[in-house]
GROMACS .gro file of C-alpha atoms in nm:
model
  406
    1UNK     CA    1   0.000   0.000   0.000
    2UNK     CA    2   0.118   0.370  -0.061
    3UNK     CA    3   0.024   0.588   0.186
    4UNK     CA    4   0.035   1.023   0.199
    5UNK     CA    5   0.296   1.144   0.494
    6UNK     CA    6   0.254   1.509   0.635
    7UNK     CA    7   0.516   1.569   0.847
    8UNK     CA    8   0.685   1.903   0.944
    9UNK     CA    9   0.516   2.217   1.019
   10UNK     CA   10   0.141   2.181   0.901
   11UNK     CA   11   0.039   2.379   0.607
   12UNK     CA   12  -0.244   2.616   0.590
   13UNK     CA   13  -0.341   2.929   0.830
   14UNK     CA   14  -0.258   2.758   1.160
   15UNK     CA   15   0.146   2.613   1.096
   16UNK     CA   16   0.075   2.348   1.433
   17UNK     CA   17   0.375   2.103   1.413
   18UNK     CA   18   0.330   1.789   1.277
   19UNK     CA   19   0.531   1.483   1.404
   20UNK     CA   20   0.398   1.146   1.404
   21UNK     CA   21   0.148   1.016   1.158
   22UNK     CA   22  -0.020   0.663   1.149
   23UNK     CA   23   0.066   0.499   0.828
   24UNK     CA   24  -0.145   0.165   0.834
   25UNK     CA   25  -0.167  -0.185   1.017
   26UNK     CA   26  -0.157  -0.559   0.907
   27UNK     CA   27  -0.279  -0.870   1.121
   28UNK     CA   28  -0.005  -1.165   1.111
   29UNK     CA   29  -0.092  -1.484   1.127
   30UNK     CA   30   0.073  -1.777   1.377
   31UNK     CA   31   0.450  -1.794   1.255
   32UNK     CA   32   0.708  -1.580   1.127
   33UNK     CA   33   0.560  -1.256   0.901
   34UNK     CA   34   0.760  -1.009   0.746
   35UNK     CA   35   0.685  -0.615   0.656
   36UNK     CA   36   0.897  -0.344   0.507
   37UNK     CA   37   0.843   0.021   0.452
   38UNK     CA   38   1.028   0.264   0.205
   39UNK     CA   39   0.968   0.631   0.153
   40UNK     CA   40   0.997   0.906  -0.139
   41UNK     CA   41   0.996   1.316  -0.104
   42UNK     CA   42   0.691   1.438  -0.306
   43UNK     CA   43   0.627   1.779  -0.249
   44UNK     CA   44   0.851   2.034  -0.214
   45UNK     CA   45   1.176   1.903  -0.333
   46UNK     CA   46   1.493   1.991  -0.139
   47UNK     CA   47   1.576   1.731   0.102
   48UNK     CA   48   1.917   1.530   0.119
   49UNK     CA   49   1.947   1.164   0.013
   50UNK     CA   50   1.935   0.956   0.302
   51UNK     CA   51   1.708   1.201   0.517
   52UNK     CA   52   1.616   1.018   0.755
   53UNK     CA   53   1.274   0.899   0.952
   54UNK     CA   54   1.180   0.706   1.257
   55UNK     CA   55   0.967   0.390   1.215
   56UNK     CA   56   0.783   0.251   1.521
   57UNK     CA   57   0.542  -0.061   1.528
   58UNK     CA   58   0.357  -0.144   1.749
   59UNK     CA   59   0.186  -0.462   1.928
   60UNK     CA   60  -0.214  -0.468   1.914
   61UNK     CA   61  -0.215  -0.496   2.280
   62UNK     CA   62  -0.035  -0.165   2.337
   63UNK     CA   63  -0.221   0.068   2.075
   64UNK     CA   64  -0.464   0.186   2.329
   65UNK     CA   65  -0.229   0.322   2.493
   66UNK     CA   66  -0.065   0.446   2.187
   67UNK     CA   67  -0.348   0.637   2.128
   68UNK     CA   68  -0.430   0.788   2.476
   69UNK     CA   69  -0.103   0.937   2.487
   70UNK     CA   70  -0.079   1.283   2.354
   71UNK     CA   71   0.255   1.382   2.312
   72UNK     CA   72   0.312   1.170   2.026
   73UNK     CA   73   0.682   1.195   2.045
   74UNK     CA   74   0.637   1.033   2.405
   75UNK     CA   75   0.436   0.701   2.202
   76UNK     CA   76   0.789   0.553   2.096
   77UNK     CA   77   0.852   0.378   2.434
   78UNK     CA   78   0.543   0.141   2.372
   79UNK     CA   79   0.712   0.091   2.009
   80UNK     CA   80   0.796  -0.279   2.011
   81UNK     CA   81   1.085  -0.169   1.683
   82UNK     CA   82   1.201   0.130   1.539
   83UNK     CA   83   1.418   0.111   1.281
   84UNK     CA   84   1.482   0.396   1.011
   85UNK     CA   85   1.352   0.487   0.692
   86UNK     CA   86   1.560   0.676   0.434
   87UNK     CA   87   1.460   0.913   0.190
   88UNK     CA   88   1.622   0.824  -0.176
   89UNK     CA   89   1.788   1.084  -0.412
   90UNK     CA   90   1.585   1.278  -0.665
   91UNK     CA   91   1.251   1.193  -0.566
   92UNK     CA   92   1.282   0.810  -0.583
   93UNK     CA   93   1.211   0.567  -0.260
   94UNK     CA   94   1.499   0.534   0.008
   95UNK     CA   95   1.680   0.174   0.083
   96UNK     CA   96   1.386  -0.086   0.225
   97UNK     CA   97   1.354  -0.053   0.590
   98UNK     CA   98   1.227  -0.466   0.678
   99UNK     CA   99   1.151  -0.601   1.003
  100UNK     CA  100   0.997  -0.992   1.108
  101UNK     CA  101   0.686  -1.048   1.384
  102UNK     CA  102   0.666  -1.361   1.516
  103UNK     CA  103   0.344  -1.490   1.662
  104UNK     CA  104   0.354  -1.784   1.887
  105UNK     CA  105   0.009  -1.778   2.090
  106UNK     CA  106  -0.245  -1.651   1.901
  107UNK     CA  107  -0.265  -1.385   1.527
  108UNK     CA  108  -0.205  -1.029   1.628
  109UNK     CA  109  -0.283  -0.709   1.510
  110UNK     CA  110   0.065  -0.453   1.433
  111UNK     CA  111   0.000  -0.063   1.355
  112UNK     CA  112   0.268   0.076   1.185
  113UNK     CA  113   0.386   0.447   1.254
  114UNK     CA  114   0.657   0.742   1.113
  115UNK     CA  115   0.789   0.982   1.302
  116UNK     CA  116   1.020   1.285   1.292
  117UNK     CA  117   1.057   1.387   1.636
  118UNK     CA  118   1.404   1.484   1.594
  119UNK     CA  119   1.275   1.794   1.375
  120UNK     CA  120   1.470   1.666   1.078
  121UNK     CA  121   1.296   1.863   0.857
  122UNK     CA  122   1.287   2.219   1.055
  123UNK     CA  123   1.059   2.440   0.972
  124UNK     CA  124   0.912   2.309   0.628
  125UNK     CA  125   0.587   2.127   0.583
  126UNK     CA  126   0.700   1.823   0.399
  127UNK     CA  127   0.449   1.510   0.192
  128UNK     CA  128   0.637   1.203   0.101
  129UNK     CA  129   0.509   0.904   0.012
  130UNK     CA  130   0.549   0.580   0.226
  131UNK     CA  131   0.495   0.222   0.023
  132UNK     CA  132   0.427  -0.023   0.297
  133UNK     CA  133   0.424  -0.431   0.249
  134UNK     CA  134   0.360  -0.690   0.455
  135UNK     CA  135   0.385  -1.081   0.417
  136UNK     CA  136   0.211  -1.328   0.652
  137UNK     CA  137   0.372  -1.667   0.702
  138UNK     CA  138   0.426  -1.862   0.389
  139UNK     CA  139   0.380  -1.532   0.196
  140UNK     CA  140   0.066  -1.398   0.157
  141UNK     CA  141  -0.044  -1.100   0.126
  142UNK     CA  142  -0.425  -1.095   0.314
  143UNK     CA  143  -0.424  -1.005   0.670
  144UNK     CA  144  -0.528  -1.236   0.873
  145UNK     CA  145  -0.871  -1.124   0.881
  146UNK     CA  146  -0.879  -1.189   0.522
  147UNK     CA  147  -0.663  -1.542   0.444
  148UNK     CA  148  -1.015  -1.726   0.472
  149UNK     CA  149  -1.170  -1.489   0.185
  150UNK     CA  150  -1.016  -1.634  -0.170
  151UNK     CA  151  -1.149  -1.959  -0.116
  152UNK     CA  152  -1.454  -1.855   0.051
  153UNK     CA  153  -1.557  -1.642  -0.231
  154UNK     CA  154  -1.506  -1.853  -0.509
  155UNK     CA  155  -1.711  -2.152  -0.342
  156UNK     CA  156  -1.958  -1.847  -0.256
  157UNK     CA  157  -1.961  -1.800  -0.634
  158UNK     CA  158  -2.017  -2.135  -0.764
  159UNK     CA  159  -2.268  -2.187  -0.526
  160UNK     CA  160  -2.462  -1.863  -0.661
  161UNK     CA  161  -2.351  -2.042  -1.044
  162UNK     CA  162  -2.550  -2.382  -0.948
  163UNK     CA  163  -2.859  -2.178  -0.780
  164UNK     CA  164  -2.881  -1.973  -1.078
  165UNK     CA  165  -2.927  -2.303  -1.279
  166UNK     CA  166  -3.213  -2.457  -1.024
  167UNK     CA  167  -3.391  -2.098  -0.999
  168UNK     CA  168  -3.424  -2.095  -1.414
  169UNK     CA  169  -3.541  -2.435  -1.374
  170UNK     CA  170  -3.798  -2.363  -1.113
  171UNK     CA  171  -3.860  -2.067  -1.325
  172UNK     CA  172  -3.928  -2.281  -1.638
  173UNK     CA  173  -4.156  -2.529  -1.504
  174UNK     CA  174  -4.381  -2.271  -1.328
  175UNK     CA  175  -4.417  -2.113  -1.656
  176UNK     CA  176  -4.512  -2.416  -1.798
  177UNK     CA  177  -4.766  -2.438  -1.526
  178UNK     CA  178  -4.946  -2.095  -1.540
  179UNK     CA  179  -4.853  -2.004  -1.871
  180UNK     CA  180  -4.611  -1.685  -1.759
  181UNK     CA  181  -4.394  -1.558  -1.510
  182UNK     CA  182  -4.487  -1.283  -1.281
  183UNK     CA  183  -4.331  -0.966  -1.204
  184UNK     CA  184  -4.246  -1.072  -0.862
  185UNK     CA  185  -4.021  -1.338  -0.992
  186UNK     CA  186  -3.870  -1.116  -1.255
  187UNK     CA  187  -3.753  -0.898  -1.008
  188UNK     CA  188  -3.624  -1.193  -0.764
  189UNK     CA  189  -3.416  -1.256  -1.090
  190UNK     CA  190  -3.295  -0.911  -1.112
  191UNK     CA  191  -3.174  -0.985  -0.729
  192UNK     CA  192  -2.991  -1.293  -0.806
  193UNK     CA  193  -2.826  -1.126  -1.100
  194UNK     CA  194  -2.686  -0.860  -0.960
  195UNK     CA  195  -2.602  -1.036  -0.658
  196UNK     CA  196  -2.376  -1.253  -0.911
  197UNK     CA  197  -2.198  -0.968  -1.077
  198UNK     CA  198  -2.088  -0.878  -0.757
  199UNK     CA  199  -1.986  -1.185  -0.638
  200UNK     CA  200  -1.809  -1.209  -0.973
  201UNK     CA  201  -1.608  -0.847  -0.950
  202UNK     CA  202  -1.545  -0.922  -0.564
  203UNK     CA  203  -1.359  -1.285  -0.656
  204UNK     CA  204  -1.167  -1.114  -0.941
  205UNK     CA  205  -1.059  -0.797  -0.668
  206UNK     CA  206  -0.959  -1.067  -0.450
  207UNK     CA  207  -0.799  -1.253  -0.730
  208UNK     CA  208  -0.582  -0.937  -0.831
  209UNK     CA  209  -0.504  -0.874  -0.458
  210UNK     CA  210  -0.350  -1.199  -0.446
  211UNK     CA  211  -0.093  -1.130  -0.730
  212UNK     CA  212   0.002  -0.730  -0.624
  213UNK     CA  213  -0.100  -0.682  -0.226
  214UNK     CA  214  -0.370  -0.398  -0.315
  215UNK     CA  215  -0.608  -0.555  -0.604
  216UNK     CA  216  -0.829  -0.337  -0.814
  217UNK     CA  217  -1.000  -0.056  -0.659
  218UNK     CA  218  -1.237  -0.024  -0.958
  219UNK     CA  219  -1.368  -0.377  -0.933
  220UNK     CA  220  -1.426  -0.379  -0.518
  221UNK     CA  221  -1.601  -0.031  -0.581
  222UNK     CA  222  -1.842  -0.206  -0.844
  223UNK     CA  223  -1.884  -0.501  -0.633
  224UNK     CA  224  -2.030  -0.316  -0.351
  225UNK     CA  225  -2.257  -0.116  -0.559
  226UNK     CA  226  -2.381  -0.417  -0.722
  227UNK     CA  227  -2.411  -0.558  -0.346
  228UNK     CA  228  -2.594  -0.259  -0.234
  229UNK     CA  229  -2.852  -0.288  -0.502
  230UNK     CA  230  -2.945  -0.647  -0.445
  231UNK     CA  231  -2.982  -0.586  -0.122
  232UNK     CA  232  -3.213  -0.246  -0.175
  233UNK     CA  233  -3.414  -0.430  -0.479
  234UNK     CA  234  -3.499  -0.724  -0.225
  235UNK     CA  235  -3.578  -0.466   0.060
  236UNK     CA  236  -3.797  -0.317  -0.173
  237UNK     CA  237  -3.947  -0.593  -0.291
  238UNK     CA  238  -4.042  -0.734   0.093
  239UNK     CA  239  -4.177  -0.359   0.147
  240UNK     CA  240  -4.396  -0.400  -0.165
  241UNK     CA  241  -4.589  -0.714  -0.062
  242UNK     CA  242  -4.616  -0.593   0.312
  243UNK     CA  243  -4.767  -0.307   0.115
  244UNK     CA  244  -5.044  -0.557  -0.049
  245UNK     CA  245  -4.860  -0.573  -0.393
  246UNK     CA  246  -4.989  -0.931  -0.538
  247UNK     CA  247  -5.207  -0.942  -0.227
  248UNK     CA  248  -5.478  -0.683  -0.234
  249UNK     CA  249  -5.596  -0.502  -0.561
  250UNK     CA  250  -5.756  -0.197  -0.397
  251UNK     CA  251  -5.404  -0.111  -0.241
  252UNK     CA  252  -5.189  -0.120  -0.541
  253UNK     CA  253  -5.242   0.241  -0.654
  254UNK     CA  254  -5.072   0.355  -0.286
  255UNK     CA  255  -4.746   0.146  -0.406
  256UNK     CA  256  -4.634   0.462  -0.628
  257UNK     CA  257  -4.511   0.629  -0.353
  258UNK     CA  258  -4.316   0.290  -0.255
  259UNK     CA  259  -4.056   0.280  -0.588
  260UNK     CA  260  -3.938   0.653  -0.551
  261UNK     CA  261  -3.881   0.635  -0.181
  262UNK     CA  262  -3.690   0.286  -0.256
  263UNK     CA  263  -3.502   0.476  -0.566
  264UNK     CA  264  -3.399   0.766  -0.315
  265UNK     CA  265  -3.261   0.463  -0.036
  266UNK     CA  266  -3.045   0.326  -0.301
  267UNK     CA  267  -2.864   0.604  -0.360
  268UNK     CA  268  -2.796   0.724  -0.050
  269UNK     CA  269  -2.684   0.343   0.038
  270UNK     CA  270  -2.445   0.376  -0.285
  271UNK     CA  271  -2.347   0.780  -0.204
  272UNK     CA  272  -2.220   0.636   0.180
  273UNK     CA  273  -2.074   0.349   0.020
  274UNK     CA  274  -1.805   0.576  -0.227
  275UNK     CA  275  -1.776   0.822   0.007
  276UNK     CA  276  -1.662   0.554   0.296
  277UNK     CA  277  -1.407   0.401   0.027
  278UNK     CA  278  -1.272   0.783  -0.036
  279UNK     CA  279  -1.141   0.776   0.289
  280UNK     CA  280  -0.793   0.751   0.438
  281UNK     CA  281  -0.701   0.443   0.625
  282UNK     CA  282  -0.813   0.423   0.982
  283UNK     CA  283  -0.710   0.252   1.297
  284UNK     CA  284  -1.024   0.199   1.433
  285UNK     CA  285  -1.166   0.033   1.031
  286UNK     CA  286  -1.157  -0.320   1.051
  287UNK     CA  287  -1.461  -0.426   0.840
  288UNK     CA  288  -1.604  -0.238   0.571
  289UNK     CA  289  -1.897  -0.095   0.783
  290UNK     CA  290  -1.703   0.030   1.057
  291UNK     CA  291  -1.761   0.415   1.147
  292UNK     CA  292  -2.027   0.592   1.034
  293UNK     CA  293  -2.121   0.409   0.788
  294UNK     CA  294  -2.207   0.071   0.946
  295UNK     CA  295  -2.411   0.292   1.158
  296UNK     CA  296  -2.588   0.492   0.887
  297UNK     CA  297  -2.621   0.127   0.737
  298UNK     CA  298  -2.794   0.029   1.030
  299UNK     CA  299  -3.033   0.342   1.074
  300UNK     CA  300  -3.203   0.338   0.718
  301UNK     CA  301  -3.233  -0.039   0.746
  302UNK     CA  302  -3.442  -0.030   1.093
  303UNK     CA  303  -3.628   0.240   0.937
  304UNK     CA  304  -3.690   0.037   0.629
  305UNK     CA  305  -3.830  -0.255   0.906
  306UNK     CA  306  -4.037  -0.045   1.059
  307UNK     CA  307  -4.191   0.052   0.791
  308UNK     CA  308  -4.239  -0.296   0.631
  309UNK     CA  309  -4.409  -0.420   0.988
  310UNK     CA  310  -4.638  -0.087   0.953
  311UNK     CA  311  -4.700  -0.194   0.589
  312UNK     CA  312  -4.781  -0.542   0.681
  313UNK     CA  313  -4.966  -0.480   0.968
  314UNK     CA  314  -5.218  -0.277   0.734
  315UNK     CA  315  -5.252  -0.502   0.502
  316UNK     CA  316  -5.308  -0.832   0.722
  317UNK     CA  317  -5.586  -0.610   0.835
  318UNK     CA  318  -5.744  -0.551   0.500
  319UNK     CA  319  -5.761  -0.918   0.407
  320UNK     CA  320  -5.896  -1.208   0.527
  321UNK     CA  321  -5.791  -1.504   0.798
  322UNK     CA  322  -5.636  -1.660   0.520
  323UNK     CA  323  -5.455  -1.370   0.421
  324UNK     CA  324  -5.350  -1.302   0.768
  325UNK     CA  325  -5.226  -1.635   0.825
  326UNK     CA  326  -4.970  -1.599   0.554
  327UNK     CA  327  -4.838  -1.287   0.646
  328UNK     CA  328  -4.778  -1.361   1.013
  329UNK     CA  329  -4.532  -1.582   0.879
  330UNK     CA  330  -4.435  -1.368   0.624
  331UNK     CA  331  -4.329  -1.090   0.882
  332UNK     CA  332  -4.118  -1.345   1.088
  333UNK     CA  333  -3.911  -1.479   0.769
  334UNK     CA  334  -3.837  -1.132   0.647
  335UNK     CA  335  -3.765  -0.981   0.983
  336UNK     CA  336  -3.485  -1.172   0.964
  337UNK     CA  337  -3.339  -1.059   0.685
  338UNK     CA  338  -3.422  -0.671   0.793
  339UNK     CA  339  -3.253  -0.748   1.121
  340UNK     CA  340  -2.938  -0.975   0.976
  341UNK     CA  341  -2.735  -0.636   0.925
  342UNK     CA  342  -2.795  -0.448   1.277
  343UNK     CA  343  -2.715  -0.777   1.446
  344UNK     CA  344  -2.453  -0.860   1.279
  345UNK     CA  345  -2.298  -0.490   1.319
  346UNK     CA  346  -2.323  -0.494   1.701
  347UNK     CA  347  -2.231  -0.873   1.712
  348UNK     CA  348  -1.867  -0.807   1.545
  349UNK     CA  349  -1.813  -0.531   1.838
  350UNK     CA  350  -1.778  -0.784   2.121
  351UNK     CA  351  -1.505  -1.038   1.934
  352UNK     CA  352  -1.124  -0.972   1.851
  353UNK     CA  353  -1.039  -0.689   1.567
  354UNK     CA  354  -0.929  -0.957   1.338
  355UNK     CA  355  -1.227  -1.184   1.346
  356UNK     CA  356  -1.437  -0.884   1.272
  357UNK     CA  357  -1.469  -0.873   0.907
  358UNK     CA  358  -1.508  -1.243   0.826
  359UNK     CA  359  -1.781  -1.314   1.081
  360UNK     CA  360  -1.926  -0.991   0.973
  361UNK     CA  361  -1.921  -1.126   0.584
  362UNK     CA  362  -2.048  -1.453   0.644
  363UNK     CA  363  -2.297  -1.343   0.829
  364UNK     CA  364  -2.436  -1.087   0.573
  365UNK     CA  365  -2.358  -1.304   0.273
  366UNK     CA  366  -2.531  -1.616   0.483
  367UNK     CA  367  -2.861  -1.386   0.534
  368UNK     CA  368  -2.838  -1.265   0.197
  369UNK     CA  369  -2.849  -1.620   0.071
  370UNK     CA  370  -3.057  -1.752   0.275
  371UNK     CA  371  -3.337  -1.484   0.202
  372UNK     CA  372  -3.259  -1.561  -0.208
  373UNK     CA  373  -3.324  -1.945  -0.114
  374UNK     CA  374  -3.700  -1.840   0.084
  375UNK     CA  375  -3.834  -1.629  -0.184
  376UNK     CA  376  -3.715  -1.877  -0.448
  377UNK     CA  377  -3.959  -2.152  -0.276
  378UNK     CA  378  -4.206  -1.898  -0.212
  379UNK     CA  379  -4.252  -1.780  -0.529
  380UNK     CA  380  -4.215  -2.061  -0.781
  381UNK     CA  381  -4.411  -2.297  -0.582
  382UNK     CA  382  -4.786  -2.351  -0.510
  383UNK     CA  383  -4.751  -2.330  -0.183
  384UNK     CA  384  -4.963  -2.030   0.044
  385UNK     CA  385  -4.831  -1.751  -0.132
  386UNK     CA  386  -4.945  -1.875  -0.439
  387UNK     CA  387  -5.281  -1.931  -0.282
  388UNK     CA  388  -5.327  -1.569  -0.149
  389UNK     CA  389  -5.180  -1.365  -0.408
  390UNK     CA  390  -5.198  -1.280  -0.777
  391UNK     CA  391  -4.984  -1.557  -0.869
  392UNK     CA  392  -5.267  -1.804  -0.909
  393UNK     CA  393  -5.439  -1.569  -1.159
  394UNK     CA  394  -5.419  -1.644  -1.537
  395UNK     CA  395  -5.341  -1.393  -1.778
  396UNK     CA  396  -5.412  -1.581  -2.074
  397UNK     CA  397  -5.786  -1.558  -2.279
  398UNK     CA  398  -6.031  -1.749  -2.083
  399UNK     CA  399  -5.825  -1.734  -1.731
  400UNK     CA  400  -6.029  -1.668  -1.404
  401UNK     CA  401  -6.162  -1.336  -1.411
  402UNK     CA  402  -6.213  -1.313  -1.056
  403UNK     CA  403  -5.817  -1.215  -0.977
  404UNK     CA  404  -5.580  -0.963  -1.087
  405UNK     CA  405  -5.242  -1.061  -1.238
  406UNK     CA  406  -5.041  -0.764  -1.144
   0.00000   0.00000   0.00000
């Protein structure tokens, strides 16, 4: 990774003194890891090869009080190393600065840190540029957090290959059945394909990462977009039958407000989602929905559940016992899915920093899954769904004129 240094006196109206800034952190796994930092002069030009830099690294179980101390030149004595980095000549990177962790107990976490508290640079605001690499045992590149995710994702994305095939089955025979597919199961479709594209661009970004420690930034963006709008097309879609779309024809002109409110969700989910990625590397960021983000996250999704239990509520009330039979169960299967991401968020706060992220992705991927599996079965079989909703109703000349197929 390549990381911005200020260091110096700051720039700006207020010149406050900059001497220590957190570069990044890596989690090593049980054995012998390596890392190794180099640095460049960006902006201005004018300092001597072989300038020189303080590096200190630090164990996981010292950084709180890392952080809690405020003279940051005073944070070196919980530094566990601190060798030197050298600047190179003419703008190039210095000689590598390496060190080795070993872990015998259990993975830790290491923050890395540079420092010039010796006032090497005087009174000049100074950027370089610091490349940081680290190597767990055997020599890969994931953090430790993140060794489980290659494998994981690709048999995450031939499982969503072989469900694909048994949902255009299903699809096909209940076609064959009732003589069409309805717009409900188009739009589970829609789901499942973008769900795939994203699995696909996520497996390629980790592919990538594999081969140059960083992977493509384009291709993780995309992938959570194309995340983000599964998951907002499927919230949508449980807040449109809780609304009585497919269940009750007098409410269906009331679901125009529904789509634009949905629209508006989605791109506030995608606006937090490239802003978070636009930001610089953080301490405290373990997951991808750490800060305010995961928060946010969790806000406009127990807003979205309250409103799908008001919408269901209301409807169950409009219909009959049969009607409110199916969605009593309907509101316990899809709370579950509304609730996966809050519980998961708050669940990932009481374990180690480095078991944070894949606990927190299983668990979303397993919900998101799971609901794709239950709406499959609900749909595309004759089951009480079908018996309640529009689905039973025949579109073609001669069908039942006593439903609505919408």
């Amino acid at each position: 990774w390549q990381y911005l240094v200020k260091l110096g006196n700051g720039g700006g109206r207020i010149k406050q003194r900059i001497d220590w800034q957190y570069l990044g952190k890596f989690g090593f796994d049980l054995g012998k890891g390596s890392w190794s930092v180099r640095v460049k002069e960006k902006f201005p030009q004018g300092l001597a090869p072989n300038t020189s830099f303080d590096l200190e690294v630090y164990l996981d179980e010292q950084w709180p009080e890392v952080e809690a101390e405020k003279d940051v030149c005073k944070r070196k004595q919980h530094s566990k190393q601190n060798p030197e980095a050298l600047l190179g000549a003419h703008r190039d990177f210095g000689p590598i600065s390496t060190g080795h962790v070993r872990q015998t107990m259990r993975p830790h976490v290491w923050y890395f840190a540079i420092s010039d508290c010796n006032h090497t640079l005087g009174d000049t605001h100074y950027v370089l540029i610091a490349e940081f690499t680290a190597l767990n045992p055997g020599g890969s590149q994931f953090s430790v957090e993140m060794q489980w995710a290659p494998s994981a994702n690709l048999l995450t994305l031939l499982g969503c290959t072989a469900f694909l095939g048994l949902f255009w089955q299903k699809s096909a025979a209940f076609r064959r059945s009732t003589g069409s597919l309805h717009p409900v199961i188009w739009t589970l479709l829609a789901v499942l394909l973008t769900q795939y594209a994203a699995q696909c661009l996520h497996t390629g970004h980790l592919a990538v990462y594999r081969s140059n420690g960083t992977g493509s930034m384009t291709m993780e963006v995309l992938s959570e977009v194309f995340f983000i709008a599964c998951q907002v097309i499927q919230t949508s879609l449980l807040i449109l039958i809780a609304s009585g779309y497919t269940l009750l024809q007098s409410k269906l002109g009331d679901l125009d407000v529904v789509l634009p409110i949905c629209f508006l969700v989605a791109i506030l989910h995608i606006a937090l989602a490239v802003l978070d990625r636009s930001q610089v590397e953080s301490s405290t960021k373990f997951t991808d929905h750490d800060g305010y983000k995961g928060y946010a996250f969790c806000g406009l999704r127990l807003v979205l559940y309250v409103w799908f239990l008001w919408a269901g509520h209301s409807t169950a009330a409009s219909g009959g016992m049969r009607l409110r039979s199916f969605m009593k169960k309907f509101r316990v299967a899809a709370s579950l899915y509304f609730l996966s991401y809050p519980i998961m968020f708050m669940v990932v706060q009481l374990v180690a920093p480095y078991l944070r992220k894949p606990i927190m992705e299983v668990g979303l991927m397993g919900a998101q899954v799971g609901s794709n599996v239950w709406l499959t079965f609900l749909f595309l079989s004759r089951g009480a769904f079908f018996e309640v909703s529009s689905l039973s109703a025949s579109p073609l000349p001669g069908g039942s004129p006593t439903r609505f197929f919408k």
